[in-house]
Amino acid sequence: MVPSQEEPAAARGPSEAQPPGPAPPGAAPLPGPGPLDGPEAAGAEKVEVELAGPAGPAGAEPLEPPEGGWGWLVMLAAMWCNGSVFGIQNACGVLFVSMLKTFGSKDDDKMVFKTAWVSSLSMGMIFFCCPIVSVFTDVFGCRRTAVVGAAVGFVGLVSSSFVSSIEPLYLTYGIIFACGCSFAYQPSLVILGHYFKKRLGLVNGIVTAGSSIFTILLPFLLRVLTDSVGLFYTLRVLCIFMFVLFLAGFTYRPLASSAKDKDSGTKGGNRFSLFSRRKFSPPKKIFNFAIFKVTAYAVWAVGIPLALFGYFVPYVHLMKHVNERFQDEKNKEVVLMCIGVTSGVGRLLFGRIADYVPGVKKVYLQVLSFFFIGLMSMMIPLCSLFGALIAVCLIMGLFDGCFISIMAPIAFELVGAQDVSQAIGFLLGFMSIPMTVGPPIAGLLRDKLGSYDVAFYLAGIPPLIGGAVLCFIPWIHSKKQREINKTTGGEKMEKMLENQNSLLSSSSGIFKKESDSVI
């Protein structure tokens, strides 16, 4: 994907988990012995994947990120976006219980299954739209995409508060609201690379911590609202979050790529204009499927979705399970709060640890995280004490943060900085399938068996299988690198021999001339 004039190539990277290190998308590869480090970098890129053409118009010099100024306001806007979008999604367990009370019927023995589709479809659509949003962001810019997305999300949430049954929520909440969130969320990560380079690690940490903060606070707020004013008015209160997100999108001011663009932009007075007269330059490559020629990335794009079939099950069904198992406990929302707290800690901690893990070996951190996520999912039904369940949720949240925080650095190592945007976009699109299907299956098991025990046991198996698949990635990547090094080494040797032969032939010609002159 090639960005338009409005989007410098140095600013791409659509992922909830941006790399904690200082390298923004489009910048030089991360330090350490990664796949594109060393003198064979050019040859490696050529063999691994066919890269897209040069970005931007000819002669346009990318502007150096200002490292602050207006960028701090952009950071706060992106933090609000991250928090409001994923805070609402992660607190869906509270809304799930309220939906069951509002629409539930004793005659319907599949109500848990039907209700689970609302939250899982919403989360799945956010990730499913990511590859499409990356194209819209490249063509129309961060500001337009984010503002329109927030407006669509607002409409979806408002319409969700006027339904009379569970089925319309599939459209209003599961599709319209989720698609709007996706279009608002991804530009909030892309725009950070416009304004920060040296401080990008710090800024990414602050922005992604927004979802953890909102995950901590929203469960309590939603419980109070649903108990006092009901589900529908709660959804209308959440519309305030989307309206603030709509206003925040206007702060994503694009930086001029040249002095000429800068002069024309400031003189035109369209600093906050949503629809300017700038002509769009569509990307030369809409979808760059060539990145799947990188075998290690292809395995990664299969292993991650495979591990996520049970990933979103606790977020949707944990509150219902707690209400059934621990009826006498107060403040049951603390389990979701624990996941949010340690998830934020895990993002900062393991993001920093990943800086010291060389190259593709960062994948082993994801293997470790999936192992503990799967194990903790299996331990949820074994907890007979509420304190034990809290401990399980704390550990699960910690390794959930680990999985999220190192996704983008691994993508950098596998495909290089130029293609990382679409690499993450495709991966998030694949992730939408298991995250959509998993919770309804768990709800169906609950309806059939009368408890969540089997559902949580089965939810722990896919992370273990996916983690086992990811173990092969470093071996595949190192094998490919040896082939590349061998190929580039052979090419260098052939070129050296050609130079020697040409030198010898020229020397022999000179010697022959001198001999003829002597004779």
XYZ file of C-alpha atoms in Angstrom:
519
model
C 0.000 0.000 0.000
C 1.377 3.384 -0.998
C 0.171 6.376 1.010
C -1.254 9.467 -0.600
C 0.282 12.908 -0.419
C -1.622 13.608 2.743
C -0.261 10.551 4.551
C 3.530 10.324 4.809
C 4.793 6.791 4.590
C 6.520 7.187 7.909
C 3.258 7.136 9.728
C 1.615 3.846 8.961
C 0.980 0.994 11.321
C -2.627 0.036 12.182
C -2.596 -1.984 15.232
C -3.984 -1.703 18.775
C -0.526 -2.754 19.861
C 2.020 -0.410 18.493
C 5.688 -1.159 19.087
C 6.990 0.305 22.328
C 10.312 0.979 20.691
C 11.218 4.177 18.915
C 10.825 2.966 15.346
C 7.630 4.173 13.660
C 6.147 2.479 10.617
C 7.985 3.494 7.543
C 11.174 4.257 9.469
C 14.292 2.156 9.534
C 13.945 -1.426 10.818
C 14.196 -2.028 14.523
C 17.676 -2.404 16.030
C 19.108 -5.826 16.702
C 19.683 -8.821 14.454
C 16.352 -8.626 12.690
C 15.550 -9.918 9.204
C 16.487 -6.709 7.431
C 19.580 -5.732 9.389
C 23.117 -5.954 8.098
C 24.637 -5.504 4.642
C 22.322 -8.063 3.047
C 19.193 -6.023 3.854
C 18.458 -4.983 0.277
C 18.824 -8.513 -1.034
C 16.668 -9.880 1.768
C 13.817 -7.553 0.951
C 14.031 -8.441 -2.713
C 13.929 -12.196 -2.093
C 11.386 -12.180 0.740
C 8.701 -9.968 -0.743
C 8.097 -7.695 -3.662
C 7.819 -4.256 -2.121
C 5.442 -1.576 -3.255
C 6.611 1.315 -5.374
C 7.887 4.592 -4.015
C 5.466 6.438 -1.794
C 4.263 9.911 -2.376
C 4.676 12.201 -5.335
C 8.028 12.741 -6.918
C 10.067 15.439 -5.330
C 7.997 15.601 -2.114
C 10.252 15.591 0.911
C 8.701 14.029 4.033
C 8.502 16.414 6.945
C 10.397 15.487 10.094
C 7.997 14.693 12.991
C 7.787 17.716 15.314
C 8.110 15.545 18.470
C 5.455 17.432 20.400
C 3.537 20.662 20.078
C 0.174 19.904 18.477
C 1.173 16.249 18.649
C 0.449 16.112 22.381
C -3.188 16.992 21.712
C -3.239 14.343 18.988
C -1.874 11.858 21.539
C -4.688 12.658 24.006
C -7.280 12.319 21.239
C -5.822 8.949 20.221
C -5.798 7.852 23.866
C -9.494 8.710 24.190
C -10.185 6.770 20.989
C -8.294 3.705 22.186
C -9.991 3.824 25.562
C -13.558 4.436 24.415
C -13.482 1.839 21.617
C -11.855 -1.052 23.462
C -13.048 -0.013 26.913
C -16.645 -0.500 25.780
C -15.729 -3.784 24.070
C -13.824 -5.166 27.061
C -16.653 -4.204 29.437
C -19.213 -5.960 27.260
C -19.731 -8.567 29.990
C -21.760 -6.030 31.984
C -23.858 -5.148 28.940
C -24.228 -8.869 28.211
C -25.867 -9.474 31.596
C -28.129 -6.442 31.111
C -29.179 -7.670 27.654
C -30.133 -11.041 29.110
C -32.298 -9.329 31.729
C -33.890 -6.994 29.184
C -34.579 -9.429 26.343
C -34.428 -12.782 28.172
C -37.325 -15.200 28.248
C -37.788 -18.424 30.176
C -39.238 -20.006 27.066
C -36.091 -19.341 25.015
C -33.436 -21.923 25.954
C -30.870 -20.384 23.539
C -30.912 -16.813 24.856
C -27.268 -16.889 26.020
C -26.208 -18.104 22.586
C -28.208 -15.372 20.828
C -27.005 -12.607 23.141
C -23.350 -13.633 22.869
C -23.497 -12.909 19.130
C -23.972 -9.192 19.804
C -20.662 -8.622 21.595
C -18.637 -11.128 19.593
C -19.918 -9.761 16.281
C -19.022 -6.240 17.416
C -15.436 -7.141 18.346
C -15.024 -9.266 15.235
C -16.197 -6.500 12.905
C -13.676 -4.060 14.383
C -10.851 -6.363 13.315
C -12.522 -7.520 10.099
C -12.641 -3.951 8.782
C -8.965 -3.238 9.498
C -7.604 -4.111 6.015
C -10.308 -1.944 4.435
C -9.716 0.927 6.858
C -6.008 0.931 6.021
C -6.898 1.625 2.373
C -9.331 4.414 3.308
C -6.706 5.949 5.590
C -4.137 5.958 2.789
C -6.567 7.454 0.263
C -8.605 9.936 2.312
C -6.312 10.653 5.253
C -6.534 10.087 8.992
C -8.833 13.000 9.815
C -11.614 12.239 7.337
C -11.570 8.514 8.068
C -11.649 8.978 11.851
C -14.367 11.653 11.889
C -16.690 9.750 9.564
C -16.036 6.537 11.497
C -16.935 8.161 14.845
C -20.131 9.569 13.304
C -21.138 6.120 12.044
C -20.386 4.605 15.466
C -22.527 7.283 17.119
C -25.463 6.480 14.814
C -25.097 2.757 15.507
C -25.072 3.250 19.280
C -28.073 5.611 19.244
C -30.105 3.235 17.086
C -29.175 0.358 19.430
C -30.970 2.147 22.267
C -34.336 1.988 20.464
C -34.566 -1.732 19.608
C -37.282 -3.968 21.045
C -35.567 -7.362 20.670
C -32.087 -8.853 20.553
C -31.946 -9.507 16.809
C -31.751 -5.855 15.601
C -28.685 -5.378 17.810
C -26.771 -7.640 15.429
C -27.046 -4.858 12.856
C -27.034 -1.701 14.977
C -24.469 -2.672 17.633
C -22.661 -5.615 16.040
C -22.099 -4.114 12.574
C -22.838 -0.374 12.329
C -21.366 0.616 15.702
C -18.391 -1.751 15.305
C -17.565 -0.600 11.765
C -17.630 3.005 12.932
C -15.286 2.145 15.800
C -12.895 0.422 13.402
C -12.776 3.425 11.064
C -12.219 5.754 14.029
C -9.645 3.563 15.788
C -7.074 2.708 13.154
C -6.295 6.324 12.055
C -5.634 7.173 15.711
C -2.618 4.867 15.592
C -1.454 5.889 12.124
C -1.428 9.615 12.964
C 0.997 9.131 15.862
C 3.851 8.440 13.452
C 3.226 11.829 11.834
C 4.011 13.746 14.991
C 6.477 11.513 16.867
C 9.534 9.487 16.045
C 12.009 9.622 18.924
C 9.200 9.601 21.498
C 6.945 7.178 19.643
C 7.538 4.398 22.175
C 6.423 6.600 25.057
C 3.449 7.945 23.112
C 2.316 4.466 22.063
C 2.521 3.309 25.658
C 0.330 6.195 26.828
C -2.197 5.746 24.012
C -2.592 1.980 24.398
C -2.884 2.415 28.162
C -6.140 4.246 27.419
C -7.962 0.968 26.816
C -6.687 -0.397 30.144
C -7.833 2.703 32.047
C -11.282 2.582 30.481
C -11.485 -1.184 31.067
C -10.879 -0.519 34.762
C -13.471 2.260 35.106
C -16.246 1.370 32.647
C -17.468 -1.875 34.306
C -18.369 0.042 37.477
C -19.970 2.874 35.500
C -21.969 0.485 33.333
C -23.173 -1.541 36.311
C -24.408 1.595 38.074
C -26.114 2.829 34.908
C -27.749 -0.472 33.987
C -29.040 -0.948 37.545
C -30.399 2.600 37.823
C -31.600 3.620 34.341
C -31.574 0.367 32.360
C -29.850 -0.852 29.197
C -31.257 1.651 26.711
C -30.363 4.797 28.625
C -26.940 3.304 29.328
C -26.329 3.022 25.587
C -27.387 6.643 25.170
C -24.887 7.710 27.834
C -22.193 5.815 25.925
C -23.078 7.945 22.905
C -21.337 10.801 24.728
C -18.071 8.864 24.400
C -18.599 8.557 20.657
C -19.453 12.254 20.299
C -16.206 13.217 22.050
C -14.443 10.756 19.730
C -16.049 12.545 16.764
C -14.609 15.868 17.967
C -11.230 14.269 18.707
C -10.915 13.160 15.076
C -10.646 16.790 13.966
C -7.305 17.079 15.785
C -5.665 14.643 13.341
C -4.234 17.475 11.281
C -2.053 16.155 8.436
C 1.485 17.495 8.220
C 2.472 19.081 4.895
C 4.894 16.915 2.939
C 6.597 19.889 1.339
C 6.990 23.635 1.769
C 4.575 24.222 -1.106
C 1.881 22.088 0.534
C 2.502 23.806 3.835
C 2.093 27.292 2.376
C -1.052 26.370 0.482
C -2.530 24.664 3.532
C -1.972 27.509 5.981
C -2.982 30.243 3.554
C -6.171 28.427 2.714
C -7.193 28.523 6.348
C -8.381 24.892 6.253
C -6.595 23.801 9.384
C -9.634 21.914 10.646
C -11.411 21.491 7.314
C -12.878 18.047 6.833
C -13.342 18.304 3.071
C -10.562 20.242 1.374
C -9.917 20.672 -2.344
C -6.852 18.473 -2.310
C -6.873 15.919 -5.100
C -6.618 12.340 -3.944
C -3.813 10.094 -5.153
C -5.068 6.527 -4.829
C -2.431 3.993 -3.807
C -0.796 2.019 -6.588
C -1.271 -1.190 -4.601
C -4.601 -1.471 -2.793
C -3.875 -4.864 -1.224
C -0.299 -6.110 -1.206
C -0.777 -9.884 -1.139
C 2.915 -10.352 -1.901
C 3.658 -10.251 1.842
C 2.258 -13.790 2.072
C 5.306 -14.943 0.110
C 7.152 -14.504 3.402
C 6.697 -18.000 4.813
C 7.262 -16.985 8.418
C 4.585 -14.290 8.161
C 2.140 -16.741 6.559
C 2.614 -19.144 9.489
C 2.202 -16.253 11.933
C -1.015 -15.150 10.188
C -2.373 -18.691 10.666
C -1.130 -19.346 14.206
C -2.477 -16.152 15.789
C -6.112 -16.573 14.626
C -5.937 -20.266 15.537
C -5.014 -19.289 19.099
C -7.835 -16.763 19.417
C -10.881 -19.032 19.161
C -11.110 -18.978 22.943
C -9.476 -15.591 23.576
C -12.612 -13.404 23.768
C -14.753 -15.958 25.650
C -13.820 -14.704 29.164
C -14.513 -11.076 28.233
C -18.070 -11.933 27.138
C -19.100 -14.706 29.556
C -17.024 -14.125 32.696
C -19.562 -11.777 34.325
C -22.417 -14.221 33.694
C -20.303 -17.050 35.136
C -19.494 -14.972 38.236
C -23.186 -14.147 38.767
C -24.012 -17.860 38.664
C -21.082 -19.146 40.733
C -20.640 -16.315 43.273
C -24.134 -14.936 43.814
C -23.427 -13.511 47.280
C -20.358 -11.518 46.214
C -20.581 -7.758 45.813
C -18.705 -5.710 43.212
C -18.397 -8.657 40.855
C -17.084 -6.271 38.176
C -13.721 -6.324 39.925
C -12.741 -9.366 37.832
C -12.876 -7.286 34.642
C -11.067 -4.471 36.424
C -8.248 -6.874 37.345
C -7.837 -7.911 33.716
C -7.669 -4.256 32.676
C -5.112 -3.294 35.346
C -2.635 -6.083 34.666
C -3.164 -5.818 30.902
C -1.877 -2.251 31.068
C 1.072 -3.365 33.182
C 1.780 -6.228 30.783
C 1.844 -3.938 27.753
C 4.456 -1.690 29.304
C 6.499 -4.489 30.910
C 6.662 -6.969 28.042
C 6.906 -4.194 25.488
C 10.102 -3.122 27.200
C 11.341 -6.713 27.506
C 10.745 -7.226 23.775
C 13.291 -4.476 23.053
C 15.986 -6.782 24.451
C 14.843 -9.930 22.629
C 16.634 -10.141 19.267
C 14.818 -10.433 15.963
C 12.020 -12.919 15.412
C 12.696 -14.595 18.753
C 10.143 -12.108 20.095
C 7.599 -14.699 18.929
C 8.531 -16.811 21.942
C 7.006 -14.110 24.160
C 3.714 -14.587 22.332
C 4.040 -18.350 22.774
C 4.485 -17.788 26.511
C 1.482 -15.457 26.641
C -0.811 -17.900 24.819
C 0.296 -20.704 27.140
C -0.752 -18.746 30.231
C -3.940 -17.371 28.622
C -5.038 -20.919 27.752
C -4.075 -22.268 31.158
C -5.899 -19.477 33.021
C -9.029 -19.996 30.898
C -9.079 -23.633 31.974
C -8.632 -22.661 35.614
C -11.649 -20.298 35.717
C -14.230 -23.063 36.399
C -11.886 -24.629 38.982
C -11.958 -21.524 41.192
C -14.311 -22.141 44.107
C -13.178 -18.975 45.917
C -13.717 -15.486 44.546
C -10.181 -14.515 45.552
C -8.772 -17.374 43.474
C -10.736 -16.158 40.465
C -9.304 -12.668 40.951
C -5.774 -14.125 40.956
C -6.517 -15.999 37.713
C -7.830 -12.805 36.095
C -4.736 -10.862 37.177
C -2.430 -13.403 35.514
C -4.621 -13.588 32.401
C -4.588 -9.809 32.008
C -0.819 -9.634 32.393
C -0.174 -12.036 29.529
C -2.995 -10.543 27.480
C -0.978 -7.307 27.556
C 2.113 -9.258 26.501
C 0.358 -10.710 23.448
C -0.959 -7.333 22.335
C 2.138 -5.207 22.919
C 4.575 -7.209 20.791
C 2.342 -7.799 17.766
C 3.647 -4.826 15.794
C 7.366 -5.415 16.604
C 7.046 -8.983 15.341
C 5.409 -7.748 12.143
C 8.339 -5.359 11.658
C 10.782 -8.246 11.982
C 8.901 -10.507 9.564
C 8.060 -8.188 6.643
C 10.024 -4.982 7.203
C 8.889 -1.433 7.913
C 7.427 -0.664 4.482
C 4.828 -3.452 4.542
C 4.058 -3.558 8.260
C 0.794 -1.611 7.864
C -0.858 -4.151 5.585
C 0.772 -7.070 7.419
C -0.967 -6.056 10.648
C -4.150 -5.148 8.766
C -4.418 -8.602 7.207
C -3.655 -10.249 10.551
C -6.355 -8.283 12.352
C -8.786 -9.197 9.585
C -8.028 -12.895 10.089
C -8.396 -12.462 13.846
C -11.983 -11.312 13.394
C -13.181 -14.817 12.501
C -12.245 -16.676 15.711
C -13.108 -13.715 17.922
C -16.590 -13.627 16.383
C -17.256 -17.371 16.465
C -15.769 -18.280 19.877
C -18.183 -16.586 22.333
C -21.418 -17.794 20.666
C -20.124 -21.376 20.756
C -19.388 -20.946 24.470
C -22.901 -19.549 24.942
C -24.404 -22.515 23.100
C -22.511 -24.919 25.382
C -23.825 -23.004 28.390
C -27.393 -23.297 27.121
C -27.049 -27.034 26.480
C -25.053 -28.067 29.566
C -26.340 -25.584 32.124
C -22.920 -24.225 33.156
C -19.812 -22.600 31.694
C -17.344 -25.256 32.897
C -16.922 -27.102 29.599
C -16.948 -23.816 27.658
C -13.988 -22.428 29.619
C -12.105 -25.743 29.433
C -12.454 -25.794 25.664
C -11.605 -22.075 25.409
C -8.157 -22.843 26.827
C -7.243 -25.368 24.116
C -6.894 -23.092 21.017
C -4.286 -20.791 22.661
C -2.133 -23.831 23.432
C -2.403 -25.133 19.851
C -1.757 -21.703 18.332
C 1.252 -21.188 20.583
C 2.687 -24.522 19.429
C 2.336 -23.415 15.781
C 4.129 -20.124 16.508
C 7.150 -22.033 17.850
C 8.102 -22.925 14.265
C 8.389 -19.301 13.107
C 11.968 -18.550 14.315
C 13.223 -21.777 12.720
C 11.443 -21.027 9.410
C 12.709 -17.447 9.398
C 16.322 -18.377 10.198
C 16.270 -21.032 7.464
C 15.004 -18.474 4.967
C 17.636 -15.985 6.066
C 20.400 -18.563 5.501
C 19.108 -19.131 1.972
C 19.024 -15.373 1.379
C 22.531 -14.910 2.732
C 23.742 -17.783 0.582
C 22.080 -16.294 -2.492
C 23.400 -12.789 -1.877
C 26.830 -14.204 -1.055
C 26.899 -16.129 -4.340
C 25.851 -13.037 -6.266
C 28.622 -11.030 -4.624
C 31.173 -13.736 -5.486
C 30.037 -13.825 -9.125
C 30.278 -10.048 -9.352
C 33.740 -10.135 -7.806
C 34.910 -12.750 -10.323
C 33.478 -10.693 -13.192
C 35.383 -7.646 -11.960
C 38.590 -9.681 -11.692
C 38.144 -11.118 -15.202
C 37.505 -7.681 -16.678
C 40.572 -6.345 -14.851
C 42.726 -9.211 -16.138
C 41.465 -8.777 -19.716
C 42.192 -5.029 -19.616
C 45.660 -5.687 -18.156
C 46.448 -8.241 -20.846
C 45.321 -5.761 -23.519
C 47.640 -3.080 -22.120
C 50.542 -5.572 -21.950
C 49.941 -6.595 -25.563
C 49.961 -2.944 -26.688
C 53.231 -2.290 -24.893
C 54.752 -5.436 -26.415
C 53.706 -4.366 -29.906
C 55.197 -0.912 -29.397
C 58.511 -2.415 -28.230
C 58.652 -4.693 -31.256
